[in-house]
Amino acid sequence: MIKGTTKSTFLLLAFLTLSLSASAQSSSGSTNYLLYGLIGVIGLLLLVAILMVAENLLHIEAKQMGVDKSGTNYSIFPNGEEIFKGKSGSLPSGASVTALKRGHDIKLAGEAEKVINADIAGTTFALQPQNFIGISPIPKVTVEKGDEVKAGDPLFFDKKNPSIIYCAPVSGEVMEVRRGEKRSIKEIIILADKEMKHRTYDLPDLATCKREDLVEFLLASGAWPMIRQRPFDMVADFNIIPQNIFISTFDTAPLAPDNSFIVEGQGAAFQKGLDVLNKLAGNKVHLGLSAEGASSVFAGAQGVEINYFSGPHPAGNVGVQMHHTSPIDLKDPAWVLGVQEVLTIGKLFAEGKFDASRVVALTGDELDAPKYVRTYQGANVGELVKGNLKGDNTRLVAGDVLSGKQTSADSFLNFFDDQITALEEGNEFEMFGWLLPLSPRPSVSKTYPNFLFPDLKFKANTNTHGEKRAFVVTGQYEKVMPMDILPQHLMKAILVNDFERMEGLGIYELSEEDVALCEFVCTSKQPLQQILREGLETMREQA
Amino acid sequence: MGLLDFVKKIEPDKKKSPFLHTLFDGFFTFLYSPDTVTKGGVHIRDGMDLKRTMVVVVLAMQLCYVFGSFNIGHQHFAATGQYTAFLDGFHLKLIYGLIQLIPIFIVAHVVGLGIEFWYAAKKGHAIEEGFLVSGALIPLIMPPDIPLLWLAFAVAFGVIIGKEAFGGTGMNILNVALLARVFIFFAYPTTISGDEVWVAGLAESGDTLATTYNWFHTGLFNGIFESLGWDTFQAGMPVVDGYSGATPLALAFKEGWGAVTEQYSTTQMFWGAIPGSIGETCKPFILIGAGILIATGIASWRIMLSMLIGAVACAWLFNMWGVTPFMEVPWLYQFYMGSFFFAMAFMATDPVTAASTTTGKWIYGFLIGFVGMIIRVINPAYPEGWMLAILFMNVFAPLIDHYVIESNMGRRAKRNKITGVAVPVTPVAEAVAEH
């Protein structure tokens, strides 16, 4: 608000100076105008000064009283948005709403139809150690080929952190322990039983148990890896009590699954999961909701702080929400979870069984029938999209098109994936494609007429639409980055390994998905996510 | 895809002839967008690339080219008192302008692109698009009578010292086009700063200036015009009495606004039918170009606006001060003269050499406007300031950015101090679950 006031004051002054000087000129020779003008300017400056002091005093007072939260307006000026904002009936009164302006929604064709399909769950599932950031590449595998496992039985553990167990998402027979480069473990594949068998647990009583016991149970049960820790997006460190735990309940990425739809009918499990997390958090569990409408399961969640966010992608990214709620730092990490991870933890406590079932959205224009399917963590990609692909020049992406990983029919979904996107490979030359493109393509640039058709859904392909260049254009990342971060300068700091700048410019607040949109818009086609990950890895080694 | 197959067939071998291959690649990627697909990172990319960015800038300045080439002819004939109405002798003026402009355009591009291609081949990377814009800008900021050899030197200087020495497009500190211009300015100071250079085609004959023509005028086009029954180029026409060829700025510097209006009307100055560098005179067309750049979001409106504010503020202060005739020129009229708008639209907004932070852009633009006006009004040698002001601020842009970045870092450090509560460490008892 202060910033806004200064800006408007500046503009006002500039305008005044112009008009004054114009009038002074038009009546050249008369110094009276000049005198009046000067008096006027001084008077105005005084008024502005008084207003600013009053404004600041009000802010200080509000801060001291502890009522200065986001969404409140302790200012002598009404907030412009408050005046012009339409009545949003769906939001409860007094809700904290953060309106994010910067960003961009990439509208793609191929949204999943809102029906959950349960009969194509697949038969093979895999757990991939490489999905977990921060564990050693060769974990200790505790099963062998041919072993029978139940859902929730340990498959491997990290030698550095033996207490954290990584467990089987389904019951069945271990088909293969597949190794990758340098004998690292790539994936442990399980052929699933038709009837799921679950490991049994002695559940601690949530109401009475101590935090230590709860942590111990989560570690031993295999549910711990569901929790990630920012900065670095790594497996949560069980030796700390994080101040805050963040859950974003909506995903604004292109074609992303609708969590409000997925969570339907599972309100009890979700609430149970939140109760567990509440015991783990030092301060609060924060739930980020879409101001454009959210399931009553989310809006009615108990014992958590609910923050509403409106605006284009990446408003749904948990990193953005953390930045606007309670920014993190290396010394002040936060834990983050996705909605479906909360459900798994909730069901563990509600039903006493490890239920790694996942609703996965099959999306993209290259699918005959984009839809939701109910399966389990680490499902085989090929089995899920079988018979549903239009052509064969198709790229399968585990996740969304911005931050997902390229995958193939014989690969498995990653641990946290809830989406598969199929899109056309753009491996074709296009005559004068840079100047007069033959087909519409998503772009934030106003040199394309896209902005005239806000509802047009694009059929995008994977062509780079240009070659990689040095950073030339400035300010374009900032336009799609709703945080107080200078992405281009941060990237340059990473490239030259300037630790102080990386830290100072907020590398800890970012994860790949937060810069993915910057990478999309980049005129120079720079690999920002890769640069950021390299920077994060450097900092993690330093830490 | 017959054409594609044909073009692919003539592709030179990269190892045997790297230069030819680079050349081929440069032209091929113009003809066809490459078939490269995304790998690791995002899977779809925005349709915007550097080629498209650059070509929009080039398109935005096309009207300046149209007007510039005609105005070269108009000034030439105005000096001798022929066809004084703007559109009289249309074919003569246009042809004269084109004969003057096209060689400048060709030399600028052959030299600049040649160096660019050579460096690209030597370094083994693709040809970068930066010179597309520099090469289009350079002819527009040159005096119409520029000797082509000087121009070649200037372009080579700008591209080699200004850009390639720093690593190519995106790495340069100084604006390449302005560096070429400043080379001319400092290397040939006596010729470039007089009144004669702004009007083309006048040479000393006896004790007066008179028109001179070459084969293209008298041989080629006079023949065509005669056969059509049109007017022809007349060599040896003397300039009208009292003609100086001085630009409004030169007049204003010596004798103030009164002297300017004796020779040029404000309408004339606004529309650009005055002597000056080729592309800088026509304000409406430059503003259309600026409008295109702002509407497409390619150039920063912040820099343009703050530069305008800076220049107005400075001119206004000079009005207050008013010790020389030039200082007393009403601030509004400062914008009728000289190349302020061209510098604002196309020079100051170069993203590589400008400040790269949003706040930095405001400061950068304002200072260019302010400093440029100081140079224009006070500098006795050369009454125009934008070239020097922009180059000056190019050098300071990283410093401005540095402080903006520092303030961002300071804000974060302060915030972390307030909210950053140290995390209590609880020793979770002896590791759980034995395996």
CSV table of N, CA and C in Angstrom, one decimal, chain A residues 18 21 25 157 162-163 165 216 219 238-241 327 329 331 333 395 397 401-402 404 406 423 425-435 442-448 461-467 469-470 472 474 484-485 489 500-501 504-506 509 516 519-520 523 525-526 529, chain B residues 3-4 8 28-38 41-53 55-56 126-129 169-171 295-296 298 312 316 319-320 330-331 351-352 356-357 361 402 405 408-409 411-412 415-416 419-420 423-426 428 431-432 435:
chain,number,residue,atom,x,y,z
A,18,LEU,N,4.2,19.2,-14.9
A,18,LEU,CA,4.0,19.4,-16.4
A,18,LEU,C,3.0,20.5,-16.6
A,21,SER,N,4.2,24.0,-15.5
A,21,SER,CA,5.3,24.6,-16.3
A,21,SER,C,4.6,25.0,-17.6
A,25,GLN,N,4.7,28.7,-19.1
A,25,GLN,CA,5.3,29.0,-20.4
A,25,GLN,C,4.3,29.9,-21.2
A,157,PHE,N,15.5,-48.4,2.2
A,157,PHE,CA,15.7,-47.2,3.0
A,157,PHE,C,17.0,-46.5,2.6
A,162,PRO,N,18.4,-44.1,7.9
A,162,PRO,CA,17.7,-45.5,7.9
A,162,PRO,C,16.4,-45.4,8.5
A,163,SER,N,16.1,-44.4,9.2
A,163,SER,CA,14.7,-44.4,9.9
A,163,SER,C,13.6,-44.1,8.9
A,165,ILE,N,11.4,-45.0,6.0
A,165,ILE,CA,11.2,-46.2,5.2
A,165,ILE,C,10.4,-45.7,4.0
A,216,GLU,N,7.6,-40.9,14.9
A,216,GLU,CA,8.1,-42.3,14.9
A,216,GLU,C,7.2,-43.2,14.1
A,219,LEU,N,7.4,-42.4,10.3
A,219,LEU,CA,8.6,-42.9,9.7
A,219,LEU,C,8.5,-44.4,9.5
A,238,PHE,N,13.2,-35.2,9.8
A,238,PHE,CA,12.4,-35.5,10.9
A,238,PHE,C,13.0,-34.9,12.2
A,239,ASN,N,14.2,-34.3,12.1
A,239,ASN,CA,14.8,-33.8,13.3
A,239,ASN,C,14.4,-32.4,13.6
A,240,ILE,N,13.6,-31.8,12.8
A,240,ILE,CA,13.2,-30.4,13.1
A,240,ILE,C,11.7,-30.3,13.2
A,241,ILE,N,11.3,-29.2,13.9
A,241,ILE,CA,9.9,-28.9,13.9
A,241,ILE,C,9.7,-27.7,13.0
A,327,PRO,N,7.0,-16.4,4.3
A,327,PRO,CA,8.2,-16.7,3.4
A,327,PRO,C,9.2,-17.6,4.1
A,329,ASP,N,13.0,-19.6,4.5
A,329,ASP,CA,14.4,-19.3,4.4
A,329,ASP,C,15.2,-20.6,4.7
A,331,LYS,N,17.0,-21.2,7.2
A,331,LYS,CA,16.9,-21.4,8.6
A,331,LYS,C,15.5,-21.6,9.0
A,333,PRO,N,12.7,-23.5,7.4
A,333,PRO,CA,12.1,-24.3,6.3
A,333,PRO,C,10.6,-24.6,6.6
A,395,ARG,N,4.4,-37.1,-27.4
A,395,ARG,CA,5.2,-37.1,-26.2
A,395,ARG,C,4.3,-37.4,-25.0
A,397,VAL,N,4.1,-37.0,-21.0
A,397,VAL,CA,4.7,-36.2,-19.9
A,397,VAL,C,4.1,-36.7,-18.6
A,401,VAL,N,2.6,-29.9,-18.6
A,401,VAL,CA,3.6,-29.6,-19.6
A,401,VAL,C,4.7,-28.6,-19.2
A,402,LEU,N,4.5,-27.9,-18.1
A,402,LEU,CA,5.5,-27.0,-17.7
A,402,LEU,C,6.6,-27.6,-16.8
A,404,GLY,N,6.4,-31.0,-15.7
A,404,GLY,CA,6.4,-32.5,-15.7
A,404,GLY,C,7.7,-33.1,-16.3
A,406,GLN,N,9.5,-35.9,-19.0
A,406,GLN,CA,9.2,-36.7,-20.2
A,406,GLN,C,9.2,-38.2,-19.7
A,423,LEU,N,1.1,-34.9,-25.6
A,423,LEU,CA,1.0,-33.8,-26.6
A,423,LEU,C,1.9,-34.2,-27.8
A,425,GLU,N,4.6,-34.2,-30.7
A,425,GLU,CA,6.0,-33.7,-30.8
A,425,GLU,C,6.0,-32.7,-32.0
A,426,GLY,N,6.8,-31.7,-31.8
A,426,GLY,CA,6.9,-30.6,-32.8
A,426,GLY,C,8.1,-30.7,-33.6
A,427,ASN,N,8.5,-31.9,-34.0
A,427,ASN,CA,9.8,-32.1,-34.7
A,427,ASN,C,9.6,-31.9,-36.2
A,428,GLU,N,9.1,-30.7,-36.6
A,428,GLU,CA,8.9,-30.4,-38.0
A,428,GLU,C,9.4,-29.0,-38.3
A,429,PHE,N,10.0,-28.9,-39.5
A,429,PHE,CA,10.4,-27.5,-39.9
A,429,PHE,C,9.1,-26.8,-40.3
A,430,GLU,N,9.1,-25.5,-40.0
A,430,GLU,CA,8.0,-24.7,-40.3
A,430,GLU,C,8.4,-23.5,-41.1
A,431,MET,N,7.9,-23.3,-42.3
A,431,MET,CA,8.4,-22.2,-43.2
A,431,MET,C,8.0,-20.9,-42.6
A,432,PHE,N,9.0,-20.0,-42.4
A,432,PHE,CA,8.8,-18.7,-41.8
A,432,PHE,C,8.0,-18.8,-40.5
A,433,GLY,N,8.2,-19.9,-39.8
A,433,GLY,CA,7.4,-20.1,-38.6
A,433,GLY,C,7.6,-19.0,-37.5
A,434,TRP,N,8.7,-18.4,-37.5
A,434,TRP,CA,9.0,-17.4,-36.5
A,434,TRP,C,8.2,-16.1,-36.9
A,435,LEU,N,8.0,-15.9,-38.2
A,435,LEU,CA,7.4,-14.7,-38.6
A,435,LEU,C,5.9,-14.8,-38.9
A,442,PRO,N,0.4,-21.1,-28.1
A,442,PRO,CA,0.3,-20.3,-26.9
A,442,PRO,C,1.4,-19.3,-26.8
A,443,SER,N,1.2,-18.1,-26.4
A,443,SER,CA,2.2,-17.1,-26.2
A,443,SER,C,1.7,-16.0,-25.3
A,444,VAL,N,2.6,-15.4,-24.6
A,444,VAL,CA,2.2,-14.2,-23.8
A,444,VAL,C,2.5,-13.0,-24.6
A,445,SER,N,3.2,-13.1,-25.7
A,445,SER,CA,3.6,-11.9,-26.5
A,445,SER,C,2.4,-11.3,-27.2
A,446,LYS,N,2.4,-10.0,-27.2
A,446,LYS,CA,1.3,-9.3,-27.9
A,446,LYS,C,1.6,-9.2,-29.4
A,447,THR,N,2.7,-9.8,-29.9
A,447,THR,CA,2.9,-9.8,-31.3
A,447,THR,C,2.1,-10.9,-31.9
A,448,TYR,N,1.5,-11.8,-31.1
A,448,TYR,CA,0.5,-12.7,-31.5
A,448,TYR,C,-0.9,-12.2,-31.2
A,461,ASN,N,2.4,-28.0,-29.4
A,461,ASN,CA,3.4,-29.1,-29.6
A,461,ASN,C,4.7,-28.8,-28.9
A,462,THR,N,5.6,-29.7,-29.0
A,462,THR,CA,6.9,-29.5,-28.2
A,462,THR,C,8.0,-28.8,-29.0
A,463,ASN,N,7.6,-28.2,-30.1
A,463,ASN,CA,8.7,-27.4,-30.8
A,463,ASN,C,9.2,-26.3,-29.9
A,464,THR,N,10.5,-26.0,-30.0
A,464,THR,CA,11.0,-24.9,-29.2
A,464,THR,C,10.7,-23.5,-29.7
A,465,HIS,N,10.1,-23.5,-31.0
A,465,HIS,CA,9.8,-22.2,-31.6
A,465,HIS,C,11.0,-21.2,-31.5
A,466,GLY,N,12.1,-21.6,-31.9
A,466,GLY,CA,13.3,-20.7,-31.9
A,466,GLY,C,14.4,-21.4,-31.3
A,467,GLU,N,15.6,-20.7,-31.4
A,467,GLU,CA,16.8,-21.4,-30.9
A,467,GLU,C,17.3,-20.7,-29.6
A,469,ARG,N,19.4,-18.6,-27.1
A,469,ARG,CA,20.2,-17.4,-27.2
A,469,ARG,C,20.6,-17.0,-25.8
A,470,ALA,N,21.5,-16.0,-25.8
A,470,ALA,CA,21.9,-15.4,-24.5
A,470,ALA,C,20.7,-14.6,-24.0
A,472,VAL,N,18.5,-11.7,-23.5
A,472,VAL,CA,18.5,-10.4,-24.2
A,472,VAL,C,17.3,-9.6,-23.7
A,474,THR,N,14.6,-8.2,-21.2
A,474,THR,CA,14.5,-8.1,-19.8
A,474,THR,C,13.1,-7.8,-19.4
A,484,ASP,N,8.1,-11.3,-5.1
A,484,ASP,CA,9.1,-10.3,-5.1
A,484,ASP,C,10.5,-10.9,-5.3
A,485,ILE,N,10.7,-11.3,-6.5
A,485,ILE,CA,11.9,-12.0,-6.9
A,485,ILE,C,12.4,-11.5,-8.2
A,489,HIS,N,18.1,-12.1,-12.7
A,489,HIS,CA,19.3,-11.8,-11.9
A,489,HIS,C,19.7,-13.0,-11.1
A,500,GLU,N,26.3,-15.6,-2.5
A,500,GLU,CA,25.7,-14.5,-1.7
A,500,GLU,C,24.4,-14.0,-2.4
A,501,ARG,N,24.6,-13.8,-3.7
A,501,ARG,CA,23.4,-13.3,-4.5
A,501,ARG,C,22.3,-14.3,-4.6
A,504,GLY,N,20.6,-14.1,-1.4
A,504,GLY,CA,19.9,-12.9,-1.2
A,504,GLY,C,18.7,-12.7,-2.1
A,505,LEU,N,18.8,-13.2,-3.3
A,505,LEU,CA,17.7,-13.0,-4.3
A,505,LEU,C,16.6,-14.1,-4.1
A,506,GLY,N,16.8,-14.9,-3.1
A,506,GLY,CA,15.6,-15.8,-2.8
A,506,GLY,C,15.6,-17.1,-3.4
A,509,GLU,N,13.4,-19.8,-1.9
A,509,GLU,CA,11.9,-19.7,-1.9
A,509,GLU,C,11.4,-20.4,-3.2
A,516,ALA,N,8.9,-22.4,-13.9
A,516,ALA,CA,8.6,-23.1,-15.2
A,516,ALA,C,7.9,-22.1,-16.1
A,519,GLU,N,10.3,-20.0,-17.8
A,519,GLU,CA,11.0,-20.7,-18.8
A,519,GLU,C,10.2,-20.8,-20.1
A,520,PHE,N,8.9,-21.0,-19.9
A,520,PHE,CA,8.0,-21.0,-21.0
A,520,PHE,C,8.0,-19.7,-21.8
A,523,THR,N,12.2,-15.7,-24.2
A,523,THR,CA,12.5,-15.4,-25.6
A,523,THR,C,13.8,-16.1,-26.0
A,525,LYS,N,14.9,-18.9,-24.9
A,525,LYS,CA,14.8,-20.3,-24.7
A,525,LYS,C,15.8,-20.9,-23.7
A,526,GLN,N,16.0,-20.2,-22.7
A,526,GLN,CA,17.0,-20.7,-21.7
A,526,GLN,C,16.3,-21.7,-20.8
A,529,GLN,N,14.6,-24.0,-15.4
A,529,GLN,CA,14.4,-25.0,-14.4
A,529,GLN,C,15.7,-25.8,-14.1
B,3,LEU,N,10.8,-27.8,-51.5
B,3,LEU,CA,11.8,-26.7,-51.2
B,3,LEU,C,12.7,-27.1,-50.1
B,4,LEU,N,12.1,-27.7,-49.0
B,4,LEU,CA,12.8,-28.1,-47.9
B,4,LEU,C,13.9,-29.1,-48.2
B,8,LYS,N,17.9,-28.5,-48.0
B,8,LYS,CA,18.6,-29.5,-47.1
B,8,LYS,C,19.8,-30.1,-47.9
B,28,PHE,N,19.0,-20.4,-43.4
B,28,PHE,CA,18.0,-21.5,-43.4
B,28,PHE,C,17.1,-21.3,-42.2
B,29,THR,N,17.6,-20.9,-41.0
B,29,THR,CA,16.7,-20.7,-39.9
B,29,THR,C,15.8,-19.5,-40.1
B,30,PHE,N,16.1,-18.6,-41.1
B,30,PHE,CA,15.2,-17.6,-41.4
B,30,PHE,C,14.1,-18.1,-42.3
B,31,LEU,N,14.4,-19.0,-43.2
B,31,LEU,CA,13.4,-19.6,-44.1
B,31,LEU,C,12.5,-20.6,-43.3
B,32,TYR,N,13.1,-21.4,-42.5
B,32,TYR,CA,12.4,-22.4,-41.8
B,32,TYR,C,12.7,-22.4,-40.3
B,33,SER,N,11.6,-22.4,-39.5
B,33,SER,CA,11.8,-22.6,-38.0
B,33,SER,C,12.4,-24.0,-37.8
B,34,PRO,N,13.4,-24.1,-37.0
B,34,PRO,CA,14.0,-25.4,-36.9
B,34,PRO,C,13.1,-26.4,-36.3
B,35,ASP,N,13.4,-27.7,-36.4
B,35,ASP,CA,12.5,-28.8,-35.9
B,35,ASP,C,12.9,-29.2,-34.5
B,36,THR,N,13.7,-28.4,-33.8
B,36,THR,CA,14.1,-28.8,-32.5
B,36,THR,C,13.0,-28.9,-31.5
B,37,VAL,N,13.0,-29.9,-30.6
B,37,VAL,CA,11.9,-30.0,-29.6
B,37,VAL,C,12.5,-29.8,-28.2
B,38,THR,N,11.6,-29.5,-27.3
B,38,THR,CA,12.0,-29.2,-26.0
B,38,THR,C,12.6,-30.5,-25.3
B,41,GLY,N,13.1,-29.7,-19.0
B,41,GLY,CA,12.5,-28.5,-18.7
B,41,GLY,C,11.0,-28.4,-19.1
B,42,VAL,N,10.6,-27.3,-19.6
B,42,VAL,CA,9.2,-27.2,-20.1
B,42,VAL,C,9.0,-28.0,-21.4
B,43,HIS,N,7.8,-28.4,-21.6
B,43,HIS,CA,7.6,-29.2,-22.8
B,43,HIS,C,7.0,-28.4,-23.9
B,44,ILE,N,6.4,-27.3,-23.6
B,44,ILE,CA,6.0,-26.4,-24.6
B,44,ILE,C,6.7,-25.0,-24.4
B,45,ARG,N,6.9,-24.4,-25.5
B,45,ARG,CA,7.6,-23.1,-25.5
B,45,ARG,C,6.7,-22.0,-26.1
B,46,ASP,N,6.8,-20.8,-25.6
B,46,ASP,CA,6.1,-19.7,-26.2
B,46,ASP,C,6.5,-19.5,-27.6
B,47,GLY,N,5.6,-19.0,-28.4
B,47,GLY,CA,5.9,-18.8,-29.9
B,47,GLY,C,6.8,-17.7,-30.1
B,48,MET,N,7.3,-17.0,-29.1
B,48,MET,CA,8.1,-15.8,-29.3
B,48,MET,C,9.6,-16.2,-29.3
B,49,ASP,N,10.3,-15.8,-30.2
B,49,ASP,CA,11.8,-16.0,-30.1
B,49,ASP,C,12.5,-14.7,-30.5
B,50,LEU,N,13.8,-14.7,-30.5
B,50,LEU,CA,14.6,-13.5,-30.7
B,50,LEU,C,14.4,-12.9,-32.1
B,51,LYS,N,14.2,-13.8,-33.1
B,51,LYS,CA,14.0,-13.4,-34.5
B,51,LYS,C,12.8,-12.5,-34.5
B,52,ARG,N,11.7,-13.0,-33.9
B,52,ARG,CA,10.4,-12.3,-34.0
B,52,ARG,C,10.5,-11.0,-33.3
B,53,THR,N,11.2,-11.0,-32.1
B,53,THR,CA,11.4,-9.8,-31.3
B,53,THR,C,12.1,-8.8,-32.2
B,55,VAL,N,12.5,-8.6,-35.4
B,55,VAL,CA,11.9,-8.2,-36.6
B,55,VAL,C,10.7,-7.2,-36.4
B,56,VAL,N,10.1,-7.3,-35.2
B,56,VAL,CA,9.1,-6.3,-34.9
B,56,VAL,C,9.7,-4.9,-34.7
B,126,ALA,N,25.4,-20.4,-33.5
B,126,ALA,CA,24.5,-19.9,-34.6
B,126,ALA,C,24.6,-18.4,-34.7
B,127,ILE,N,24.2,-17.9,-35.8
B,127,ILE,CA,24.2,-16.4,-36.0
B,127,ILE,C,23.1,-15.8,-35.2
B,128,GLU,N,23.5,-14.8,-34.4
B,128,GLU,CA,22.5,-14.2,-33.5
B,128,GLU,C,21.9,-13.0,-34.2
B,129,GLU,N,20.7,-12.7,-33.7
B,129,GLU,CA,19.8,-11.8,-34.5
B,129,GLU,C,20.1,-10.3,-34.1
B,169,THR,N,25.7,-10.9,-29.2
B,169,THR,CA,24.4,-10.4,-28.8
B,169,THR,C,24.0,-10.8,-27.4
B,170,GLY,N,23.6,-9.8,-26.7
B,170,GLY,CA,23.1,-10.0,-25.3
B,170,GLY,C,24.2,-9.8,-24.3
B,171,MET,N,25.5,-9.6,-24.7
B,171,MET,CA,26.6,-9.4,-23.8
B,171,MET,C,27.1,-8.0,-23.8
B,295,ALA,N,2.8,-1.3,-27.7
B,295,ALA,CA,1.7,-2.2,-27.8
B,295,ALA,C,2.1,-3.7,-27.8
B,296,THR,N,3.2,-4.0,-28.5
B,296,THR,CA,3.6,-5.4,-28.5
B,296,THR,C,4.4,-5.7,-27.3
B,298,ILE,N,7.4,-5.0,-26.6
B,298,ILE,CA,8.8,-5.3,-26.9
B,298,ILE,C,9.7,-4.3,-26.3
B,312,VAL,N,11.8,16.7,-20.0
B,312,VAL,CA,10.9,17.8,-19.7
B,312,VAL,C,11.4,18.5,-18.4
B,316,TRP,N,12.7,22.3,-18.5
B,316,TRP,CA,11.9,23.3,-17.6
B,316,TRP,C,12.9,24.0,-16.7
B,319,ASN,N,14.7,26.6,-18.6
B,319,ASN,CA,13.8,27.7,-18.8
B,319,ASN,C,13.9,28.7,-17.6
B,320,MET,N,13.9,28.1,-16.4
B,320,MET,CA,13.9,28.9,-15.2
B,320,MET,C,15.3,29.6,-15.1
B,330,PRO,N,11.4,27.6,-25.1
B,330,PRO,CA,10.4,27.0,-24.3
B,330,PRO,C,10.5,25.4,-24.3
B,331,TRP,N,10.3,24.8,-23.1
B,331,TRP,CA,10.6,23.4,-23.0
B,331,TRP,C,9.9,22.5,-24.0
B,351,PRO,N,17.1,-3.6,-24.8
B,351,PRO,CA,17.0,-4.3,-23.5
B,351,PRO,C,18.4,-4.7,-23.0
B,352,VAL,N,19.3,-4.9,-23.9
B,352,VAL,CA,20.6,-5.5,-23.5
B,352,VAL,C,21.4,-4.4,-22.7
B,356,SER,N,18.1,-3.5,-16.3
B,356,SER,CA,17.3,-4.7,-16.5
B,356,SER,C,16.3,-4.9,-15.4
B,357,THR,N,16.3,-4.1,-14.4
B,357,THR,CA,15.2,-4.2,-13.4
B,357,THR,C,14.2,-3.2,-13.6
B,361,LYS,N,14.8,0.7,-14.6
B,361,LYS,CA,14.4,1.3,-15.9
B,361,LYS,C,13.9,2.7,-15.7
B,402,HIS,N,22.6,-2.8,-9.9
B,402,HIS,CA,23.2,-3.3,-8.7
B,402,HIS,C,22.5,-2.9,-7.4
B,405,ILE,N,19.1,-4.5,-7.1
B,405,ILE,CA,19.3,-5.9,-6.6
B,405,ILE,C,19.6,-5.9,-5.1
B,408,ASN,N,16.6,-5.4,-3.2
B,408,ASN,CA,15.8,-6.6,-3.1
B,408,ASN,C,16.4,-7.6,-2.0
B,409,MET,N,17.7,-7.7,-2.1
B,409,MET,CA,18.3,-8.6,-1.1
B,409,MET,C,18.2,-8.1,0.3
B,411,ARG,N,15.8,-6.2,1.4
B,411,ARG,CA,14.4,-6.4,1.9
B,411,ARG,C,14.2,-7.9,2.4
B,412,ARG,N,14.8,-8.8,1.6
B,412,ARG,CA,14.6,-10.2,2.0
B,412,ARG,C,15.3,-10.5,3.3
B,415,ARG,N,13.3,-9.1,6.1
B,415,ARG,CA,12.1,-9.9,6.3
B,415,ARG,C,12.4,-11.2,7.0
B,416,ASN,N,13.5,-11.9,6.6
B,416,ASN,CA,13.8,-13.1,7.2
B,416,ASN,C,14.2,-12.9,8.7
B,419,THR,N,10.6,-12.6,10.4
B,419,THR,CA,9.8,-13.9,10.5
B,419,THR,C,10.6,-15.1,10.7
B,420,GLY,N,11.9,-15.1,10.4
B,420,GLY,CA,12.7,-16.3,10.5
B,420,GLY,C,12.9,-16.7,11.9
B,423,VAL,N,14.6,-22.8,14.0
B,423,VAL,CA,13.8,-24.1,14.2
B,423,VAL,C,14.3,-24.9,15.4
B,424,PRO,N,13.4,-25.2,16.2
B,424,PRO,CA,13.8,-26.0,17.4
B,424,PRO,C,14.2,-27.4,16.9
B,425,VAL,N,15.2,-27.9,17.4
B,425,VAL,CA,15.6,-29.2,17.0
B,425,VAL,C,15.3,-30.2,18.1
B,426,THR,N,14.5,-31.1,17.8
B,426,THR,CA,14.2,-32.1,18.8
B,426,THR,C,14.9,-33.4,18.4
B,428,VAL,N,14.8,-36.7,17.8
B,428,VAL,CA,13.8,-37.8,17.7
B,428,VAL,C,14.6,-39.0,18.2
B,431,ALA,N,16.9,-43.8,16.3
B,431,ALA,CA,16.2,-44.1,15.1
B,431,ALA,C,15.2,-45.3,15.2
B,432,VAL,N,14.2,-45.1,14.4
B,432,VAL,CA,13.1,-46.0,14.6
B,432,VAL,C,13.3,-47.2,13.8
B,435,HIS,N,15.9,-52.5,10.6
B,435,HIS,CA,15.6,-53.2,9.3
B,435,HIS,C,16.4,-54.5,9.3
